[in-house]
Amino acid sequence: MDRLSSEIELAAGISPAGKQLPVDPRDLEHEMLQVALREQRAILENAPVGILFTLPGQFKSCNPRICEMLGYSYAEMSQLHPRDVFGSPDAYQDLIGEAYPVLATGGLFEKGEHPFRRRDGSMMWARLRARAVDPATREAGTIWIVEDVTDARQTLIEVQAIMANATIGIVFVRNRVIQRYNPAFAAMFGYRDGEALGRSTRILYPDDQTYLDAGAKSYPLLGRGIPYRNEAEFVRKDGERLWVQLNGYLFNPGDPELGTIWMFEDRTREKRDEVQLRNALMENRAILDNAVLGIAVVENGVTLHCNSKMEELFGSPPGGMDGRPVRALYPDEATWRMARTDTARSFDAGQVHTGEYQMARRDGARFWARLSGRLFDVEKKSGRSVWLLDDVTAQREAADAIRRARDELEIRVAERTAELAGANQLLQEEINERRQAEARAHHMAYHDSLTGLPNRALLSDRLDCALRTAQRNFARSGKGSRNRLAVMFLDLDRFKNINDSLGHATGDHLLREVARRLCAAVRHSDTVARLGGDEFVVLLPEVGGAQECAQVGDKIIEALSTPFPFEGHSLHISPSIGICLCPDDGGDVETLMRHADAAMYHAKGAGRNNYQFFDQRMNQAAARRFALESSLRGALANEEFELHYQPIIDTATRRLHALEVLLRWRRGGRDGGGVLVGPDEFIPILEENGMIVAVGEWVIRSACEQSMAWQALGLAAVPLAINLSARQFMHDGLVASIRRIVGATGIDPSLVEFELTETALMQHGGRTLDILRQINGMGMRLSIDDFGTGYSSLAYLKRFPVRKIKIDRAFVRELEASSEDRAIVAAVMALANSLQLSVVAEGVETEGQYELLRGHGCQFAQGYLFARPLPAAEAARLLVSSVLDAIDG
């Protein structure tokens, strides 16, 4: 039994032997109080934090820890005025003025850090907590808890200084989302302070695939506690590429969920220098290998390396002379020593050594060579040297023959003529080689390396020439003749899918075959060019008009309709073709190319595998799309997006069941100052450029915040139906983002319902099911939007955790007049009932539609019959009265 238990038993009148002793209740209470006081004193004396009891203007009592912190004894502390441990009387008064309004209300006063002066004059930073003994009476005193945070604060300051002054970029990342970064990173990637916070690290990568590959390589290593290092290409905010040395570490190897630290070192300049050096070395190697003289580098009597001509002169295989002693190149010791002596004499005089010596080939055959050598550094007489060698055997033999037959003039002239003829032949061969090299370089500069077709540069030249010819002929002959020029811009539909799924080798083969078929489908006088990627241009000079161009377009579509066999695959590809005519649609190269491109995009919008002729409306549509896309890039930052809410009513009671959240864009201004752009115009652009992920996250967060704001006003809490796009749904960070938003806003997950289209659900099979289960596991509802307009697999549908389906407005619009639409609605209701799903009908505009839907058992409906999409302020009025009658207009 411990001491405390013994004291309690004695106080209760129990003897050590367990017998009950007579006890006065007042004595027992007194003893119990004494035990409690001793316990409290032990706690105070051993507490790891400072504890003070103060009265106005004095320290009443304290524990040893606070004395240790400030460097005073207990007796000294009791004599101090509280302001004596502050930096100044004003600092004391400021703290008192800040604390006592809180203490007087009975609240807990807390301060993250405050400076105090120790006895030796040094400063101590402390975290404070205080509570009044009696809030109504200041004289009753205050209890203060003081925790020394000096070391922690100094450490934080040092870490911040390191981050701020580091010359390399440092980023803290959690779940591939940027949490913090230093100025060096902001300067390196062109982001302002805080601009990149909360954004996916996808913004640093050139494309999605590079981003996914980087994660697949790095995070398995980091998960095992292994640092990740790599050198890769990244992209700045302005799109400029840069090479970076990347180092990644776990923030805490014991808890990978805390995130990772990444260090970025800009190696763009070094990379560029490496490339320039490599190119220079390749150029020098090309010069050496194509030189007509043998060239070698020698050091300490050994051939370090030489060109192919030198190896050819000595009959050596490639690389066979590297490391070979120079002595082995001479036929005997005497010749070798003579050459060494002559060379040393020239080098000692700082001169280039030139001489002719007899040399020996690898097979023992001898020949005469003219040597020319010089030191790399004239100060190092025995250092590295470079030698040029020319086979002069023929020249020496010719000279000997001339000397032997000096009296025979005809022989000498004949030999000299033969020598000159040989030299002329060598010269002609060199000229021919140069011309061939120039022709190859010219062809490479103006032709596509993959298909051999004219490239953008040659196309521009030919288009410019054809344009001038067409304009000249048109001016001379008028509209009736065959003098127009047609430009056909061709793009392969869904080529990227083939390239990504089957690999670049398959994609390259397909491009070559497409080029071959295009050339076969047009005239020899026409030009087929490749701009890059899967884009081709066909120039048709001297055409009569649109009908002839249409015939060519049909031939191209037919030529590409036949499958392309390759390595066991049967590849199918179709073109989208835009056509414009000169001078009808433009009079310069840039205009014609732009108009043909606009017509091509119109062909893609018209279902692909067709051709479209340019008209001015396409130009206007393209200009508006470009303007919208440019404005959209700043819309989120400028807070131009807003949410509208359309009621979903219970058909049985006509009461409000839920609100569908709809995104609206007020272009160019807020608070009613801008122009509302229809969602059909801007949402496809958001999908295409990837901004839908960030905007979609904003929609979810804003809708949840609005719901909590309504609830705070006492309004009814109704479910919110929020649309998820296909691209947003398949984004890696979706589930984490939703979980983060729900936690931050505090919304009940059962009030959030996500709507997805059939197409989005069916694209990725098992992965889709996993994401849906995670969202459903958080307590949120799921529904299928535009049901019946896409492709549904019933096998998947019954496995998906879906609670509701929405009948598309296309089946509701003619419901009163169309028996087919009524049959479709009945079938959907039967399917929904069998799967125990609720049904919402969209686009209800008449009482007749409403009655028919209710008669088929449709539980919910929305549409202009009840209310249009409303701003938040107007939607709040609906929450006051939940019954919706038909509205006018």
Short mmCIF file of N, CA, C and O in Angstrom, two decimals, residues 54-134:
data_model
loop_
_atom_site.label_atom_id
_atom_site.label_comp_id
_atom_site.label_asym_id
_atom_site.label_seq_id
_atom_site.Cartn_x
_atom_site.Cartn_y
_atom_site.Cartn_z
N THR A 54 -1.10 35.53 -9.52
CA THR A 54 -0.83 36.96 -9.35
C THR A 54 -2.05 37.67 -8.82
O THR A 54 -3.20 37.28 -9.07
N LEU A 55 -1.72 38.70 -8.02
CA LEU A 55 -2.71 39.68 -7.61
C LEU A 55 -2.38 40.97 -8.34
O LEU A 55 -1.26 41.10 -8.88
N PRO A 56 -3.26 41.91 -8.40
CA PRO A 56 -2.94 43.15 -9.11
C PRO A 56 -1.64 43.78 -8.59
O PRO A 56 -1.52 44.13 -7.43
N GLY A 57 -0.64 43.84 -9.47
CA GLY A 57 0.61 44.51 -9.15
C GLY A 57 1.58 43.67 -8.35
O GLY A 57 2.62 44.17 -7.90
N GLN A 58 1.37 42.33 -8.18
CA GLN A 58 2.33 41.52 -7.42
C GLN A 58 2.21 40.05 -7.80
O GLN A 58 1.19 39.59 -8.28
N PHE A 59 3.39 39.33 -7.60
CA PHE A 59 3.42 37.89 -7.73
C PHE A 59 3.05 37.31 -6.37
O PHE A 59 3.77 37.52 -5.38
N LYS A 60 1.94 36.58 -6.30
CA LYS A 60 1.52 36.02 -5.03
C LYS A 60 2.26 34.72 -4.74
O LYS A 60 2.79 34.51 -3.66
N SER A 61 2.31 33.83 -5.73
CA SER A 61 3.04 32.56 -5.57
C SER A 61 3.36 31.99 -6.95
O SER A 61 2.75 32.39 -7.95
N CYS A 62 4.32 31.05 -6.98
CA CYS A 62 4.72 30.44 -8.26
C CYS A 62 5.36 29.10 -7.98
O CYS A 62 5.71 28.78 -6.84
N ASN A 63 5.56 28.32 -9.04
CA ASN A 63 6.21 27.03 -8.89
C ASN A 63 7.69 27.13 -9.28
O ASN A 63 8.14 28.15 -9.86
N PRO A 64 8.51 26.11 -8.98
CA PRO A 64 9.97 26.18 -9.27
C PRO A 64 10.25 26.38 -10.76
O PRO A 64 11.25 26.99 -11.10
N ARG A 65 9.40 25.87 -11.63
CA ARG A 65 9.72 25.94 -13.07
C ARG A 65 9.75 27.38 -13.56
O ARG A 65 10.63 27.76 -14.35
N ILE A 66 8.84 28.24 -13.08
CA ILE A 66 8.84 29.64 -13.55
C ILE A 66 10.06 30.37 -13.01
O ILE A 66 10.64 31.23 -13.67
N CYS A 67 10.50 30.01 -11.77
CA CYS A 67 11.73 30.62 -11.24
C CYS A 67 12.93 30.22 -12.10
O CYS A 67 13.80 31.04 -12.41
N GLU A 68 12.96 28.93 -12.48
CA GLU A 68 14.06 28.44 -13.33
C GLU A 68 14.05 29.16 -14.68
O GLU A 68 15.11 29.53 -15.21
N MET A 69 12.86 29.38 -15.27
CA MET A 69 12.78 30.06 -16.56
C MET A 69 13.35 31.47 -16.50
O MET A 69 14.11 31.90 -17.37
N LEU A 70 12.99 32.23 -15.44
CA LEU A 70 13.35 33.64 -15.37
C LEU A 70 14.67 33.88 -14.63
O LEU A 70 15.18 35.00 -14.62
N GLY A 71 15.21 32.84 -13.97
CA GLY A 71 16.50 32.98 -13.30
C GLY A 71 16.41 33.61 -11.92
O GLY A 71 17.41 34.14 -11.42
N TYR A 72 15.24 33.61 -11.26
CA TYR A 72 15.07 34.17 -9.91
C TYR A 72 14.82 33.03 -8.92
O TYR A 72 14.32 31.94 -9.29
N SER A 73 15.14 33.31 -7.67
CA SER A 73 14.74 32.39 -6.61
C SER A 73 13.29 32.67 -6.25
O SER A 73 12.72 33.70 -6.63
N TYR A 74 12.73 31.75 -5.47
CA TYR A 74 11.33 31.94 -5.07
C TYR A 74 11.16 33.20 -4.25
O TYR A 74 10.22 33.98 -4.43
N ALA A 75 12.11 33.46 -3.32
CA ALA A 75 12.03 34.66 -2.48
C ALA A 75 12.14 35.92 -3.32
O ALA A 75 11.44 36.91 -3.09
N GLU A 76 13.02 35.89 -4.35
CA GLU A 76 13.18 37.06 -5.21
C GLU A 76 11.91 37.30 -6.03
O GLU A 76 11.52 38.45 -6.24
N MET A 77 11.31 36.23 -6.50
CA MET A 77 10.10 36.39 -7.29
C MET A 77 8.98 37.04 -6.48
O MET A 77 8.22 37.87 -6.98
N SER A 78 8.89 36.68 -5.21
CA SER A 78 7.81 37.22 -4.40
C SER A 78 7.95 38.71 -4.14
O SER A 78 7.00 39.38 -3.78
N GLN A 79 9.20 39.23 -4.33
CA GLN A 79 9.44 40.66 -4.11
C GLN A 79 9.29 41.47 -5.39
O GLN A 79 9.37 42.70 -5.37
N LEU A 80 9.15 40.82 -6.54
CA LEU A 80 9.10 41.53 -7.81
C LEU A 80 7.70 42.06 -8.11
O LEU A 80 6.69 41.44 -7.71
N HIS A 81 7.67 43.17 -8.82
CA HIS A 81 6.43 43.63 -9.44
C HIS A 81 6.33 42.96 -10.82
O HIS A 81 7.36 42.81 -11.51
N PRO A 82 5.16 42.51 -11.27
CA PRO A 82 5.08 41.82 -12.57
C PRO A 82 5.72 42.57 -13.72
O PRO A 82 6.27 41.97 -14.63
N ARG A 83 5.67 43.91 -13.71
CA ARG A 83 6.27 44.63 -14.85
C ARG A 83 7.78 44.46 -14.92
O ARG A 83 8.40 44.77 -15.93
N ASP A 84 8.43 43.98 -13.79
CA ASP A 84 9.90 43.83 -13.78
C ASP A 84 10.37 42.74 -14.74
O ASP A 84 11.54 42.72 -15.12
N VAL A 85 9.51 41.80 -15.13
CA VAL A 85 9.93 40.74 -16.04
C VAL A 85 9.52 41.04 -17.47
O VAL A 85 9.65 40.19 -18.35
N PHE A 86 8.99 42.25 -17.70
CA PHE A 86 8.65 42.67 -19.06
C PHE A 86 9.78 43.53 -19.63
O PHE A 86 10.58 44.11 -18.88
N GLY A 87 9.81 43.65 -20.95
CA GLY A 87 10.83 44.47 -21.59
C GLY A 87 10.69 45.93 -21.24
O GLY A 87 11.68 46.66 -21.20
N SER A 88 9.47 46.39 -20.99
CA SER A 88 9.22 47.79 -20.66
C SER A 88 7.88 47.88 -19.95
O SER A 88 7.03 46.99 -20.07
N PRO A 89 7.64 48.97 -19.21
CA PRO A 89 6.32 49.15 -18.56
C PRO A 89 5.19 49.17 -19.58
O PRO A 89 4.10 48.68 -19.30
N ASP A 90 5.46 49.76 -20.77
CA ASP A 90 4.40 49.79 -21.80
C ASP A 90 4.02 48.38 -22.23
O ASP A 90 2.84 48.10 -22.48
N ALA A 91 5.03 47.50 -22.36
CA ALA A 91 4.74 46.12 -22.76
C ALA A 91 3.86 45.44 -21.71
O ALA A 91 2.96 44.67 -22.03
N TYR A 92 4.14 45.73 -20.42
CA TYR A 92 3.33 45.16 -19.33
C TYR A 92 1.88 45.66 -19.44
O TYR A 92 0.93 44.88 -19.36
N GLN A 93 1.73 46.99 -19.63
CA GLN A 93 0.39 47.56 -19.71
C GLN A 93 -0.37 47.03 -20.92
O GLN A 93 -1.58 46.81 -20.87
N ASP A 94 0.35 46.84 -22.05
CA ASP A 94 -0.31 46.32 -23.26
C ASP A 94 -0.88 44.92 -23.02
O ASP A 94 -2.00 44.61 -23.44
N LEU A 95 -0.07 44.05 -22.34
CA LEU A 95 -0.55 42.69 -22.09
C LEU A 95 -1.74 42.70 -21.14
O LEU A 95 -2.72 41.98 -21.33
N ILE A 96 -1.67 43.56 -20.06
CA ILE A 96 -2.77 43.64 -19.10
C ILE A 96 -4.04 44.12 -19.82
O ILE A 96 -5.14 43.58 -19.63
N GLY A 97 -3.85 45.12 -20.70
CA GLY A 97 -5.01 45.64 -21.43
C GLY A 97 -5.61 44.62 -22.37
O GLY A 97 -6.81 44.65 -22.66
N GLU A 98 -4.79 43.72 -22.87
CA GLU A 98 -5.28 42.68 -23.80
C GLU A 98 -5.93 41.53 -23.04
O GLU A 98 -6.90 40.94 -23.48
N ALA A 99 -5.38 41.19 -21.84
CA ALA A 99 -5.83 39.99 -21.14
C ALA A 99 -7.09 40.21 -20.32
O ALA A 99 -8.01 39.39 -20.34
N TYR A 100 -7.17 41.34 -19.56
CA TYR A 100 -8.23 41.45 -18.56
C TYR A 100 -9.63 41.56 -19.13
O TYR A 100 -10.60 41.12 -18.51
N PRO A 101 -9.85 42.15 -20.32
CA PRO A 101 -11.22 42.08 -20.88
C PRO A 101 -11.69 40.65 -21.09
O PRO A 101 -12.87 40.35 -20.95
N VAL A 102 -10.76 39.74 -21.44
CA VAL A 102 -11.11 38.33 -21.62
C VAL A 102 -11.35 37.66 -20.27
O VAL A 102 -12.31 36.92 -20.05
N LEU A 103 -10.44 37.93 -19.31
CA LEU A 103 -10.53 37.29 -18.00
C LEU A 103 -11.80 37.74 -17.26
O LEU A 103 -12.41 36.96 -16.53
N ALA A 104 -12.19 39.01 -17.46
CA ALA A 104 -13.35 39.54 -16.74
C ALA A 104 -14.65 38.87 -17.16
O ALA A 104 -15.63 38.90 -16.43
N THR A 105 -14.67 38.26 -18.35
CA THR A 105 -15.87 37.56 -18.81
C THR A 105 -15.84 36.08 -18.44
O THR A 105 -16.70 35.32 -18.84
N GLY A 106 -14.79 35.67 -17.70
CA GLY A 106 -14.65 34.26 -17.33
C GLY A 106 -14.02 33.42 -18.41
O GLY A 106 -13.97 32.20 -18.31
N GLY A 107 -13.50 34.06 -19.47
CA GLY A 107 -12.89 33.32 -20.57
C GLY A 107 -11.45 32.95 -20.29
O GLY A 107 -10.81 33.42 -19.34
N LEU A 108 -10.93 32.07 -21.14
CA LEU A 108 -9.52 31.65 -21.07
C LEU A 108 -8.72 32.57 -21.99
O LEU A 108 -8.96 32.61 -23.20
N PHE A 109 -7.76 33.29 -21.42
CA PHE A 109 -6.89 34.16 -22.24
C PHE A 109 -5.68 33.35 -22.72
O PHE A 109 -5.03 32.67 -21.92
N GLU A 110 -5.42 33.37 -24.03
CA GLU A 110 -4.29 32.65 -24.61
C GLU A 110 -3.51 33.59 -25.53
O GLU A 110 -4.09 34.40 -26.23
N LYS A 111 -2.20 33.45 -25.48
CA LYS A 111 -1.33 34.23 -26.38
C LYS A 111 -0.22 33.31 -26.88
O LYS A 111 0.48 32.67 -26.08
N GLY A 112 -0.09 33.23 -28.19
CA GLY A 112 0.85 32.27 -28.79
C GLY A 112 2.28 32.48 -28.34
O GLY A 112 2.99 31.52 -28.03
N GLU A 113 2.76 33.70 -28.28
CA GLU A 113 4.13 33.96 -27.83
C GLU A 113 4.23 35.41 -27.37
O GLU A 113 3.61 36.31 -27.94
N HIS A 114 5.04 35.63 -26.30
CA HIS A 114 5.24 36.98 -25.77
C HIS A 114 6.64 37.03 -25.15
O HIS A 114 7.09 36.08 -24.50
N PRO A 115 7.36 38.16 -25.32
CA PRO A 115 8.73 38.24 -24.79
C PRO A 115 8.72 38.65 -23.31
O PRO A 115 7.95 39.51 -22.88
N PHE A 116 9.64 38.03 -22.53
CA PHE A 116 9.88 38.40 -21.13
C PHE A 116 11.40 38.56 -20.93
O PHE A 116 12.20 37.96 -21.65
N ARG A 117 11.73 39.35 -19.93
CA ARG A 117 13.15 39.59 -19.64
C ARG A 117 13.57 38.75 -18.44
O ARG A 117 12.97 38.81 -17.36
N ARG A 118 14.63 37.93 -18.64
CA ARG A 118 15.18 37.13 -17.53
C ARG A 118 15.99 38.04 -16.59
O ARG A 118 16.27 39.20 -16.88
N ARG A 119 16.39 37.45 -15.50
CA ARG A 119 17.19 38.20 -14.53
C ARG A 119 18.50 38.69 -15.14
O ARG A 119 18.95 39.80 -14.85
N ASP A 120 19.13 37.86 -16.03
CA ASP A 120 20.40 38.26 -16.63
C ASP A 120 20.22 39.21 -17.82
O ASP A 120 21.19 39.55 -18.50
N GLY A 121 19.00 39.66 -18.07
CA GLY A 121 18.76 40.61 -19.16
C GLY A 121 18.39 39.98 -20.48
O GLY A 121 17.96 40.69 -21.41
N SER A 122 18.60 38.67 -20.64
CA SER A 122 18.26 38.02 -21.90
C SER A 122 16.74 37.89 -22.02
O SER A 122 16.01 37.95 -21.02
N MET A 123 16.29 37.71 -23.27
CA MET A 123 14.87 37.63 -23.54
C MET A 123 14.41 36.18 -23.59
O MET A 123 15.12 35.31 -24.11
N MET A 124 13.24 35.92 -23.06
CA MET A 124 12.61 34.60 -23.14
C MET A 124 11.25 34.78 -23.79
O MET A 124 10.47 35.66 -23.41
N TRP A 125 10.96 33.95 -24.81
CA TRP A 125 9.65 33.96 -25.47
C TRP A 125 8.79 32.84 -24.87
O TRP A 125 9.26 31.71 -24.73
N ALA A 126 7.56 33.17 -24.50
CA ALA A 126 6.72 32.19 -23.82
C ALA A 126 5.31 32.21 -24.40
O ALA A 126 4.82 33.22 -24.88
N ARG A 127 4.66 31.02 -24.34
CA ARG A 127 3.25 30.89 -24.69
C ARG A 127 2.44 31.01 -23.39
O ARG A 127 2.77 30.36 -22.38
N LEU A 128 1.40 31.84 -23.35
CA LEU A 128 0.65 32.16 -22.13
C LEU A 128 -0.78 31.63 -22.21
O LEU A 128 -1.41 31.68 -23.26
N ARG A 129 -1.27 31.17 -21.04
CA ARG A 129 -2.68 30.86 -20.84
C ARG A 129 -3.06 31.35 -19.44
O ARG A 129 -2.29 31.13 -18.49
N ALA A 130 -4.19 32.01 -19.28
CA ALA A 130 -4.57 32.58 -17.98
C ALA A 130 -6.07 32.51 -17.79
O ALA A 130 -6.83 32.56 -18.75
N ARG A 131 -6.47 32.38 -16.52
CA ARG A 131 -7.90 32.39 -16.17
C ARG A 131 -8.06 33.06 -14.80
O ARG A 131 -7.25 32.83 -13.89
N ALA A 132 -9.07 33.92 -14.67
CA ALA A 132 -9.32 34.62 -13.42
C ALA A 132 -9.89 33.67 -12.37
O ALA A 132 -10.70 32.78 -12.69
N VAL A 133 -9.45 33.85 -11.11
CA VAL A 133 -10.00 33.04 -10.01
C VAL A 133 -11.48 33.36 -9.83
O VAL A 133 -12.33 32.48 -9.72
N ASP A 134 -11.79 34.66 -9.86
CA ASP A 134 -13.18 35.11 -9.78
C ASP A 134 -13.35 36.21 -10.83
O ASP A 134 -12.85 37.33 -10.64
#
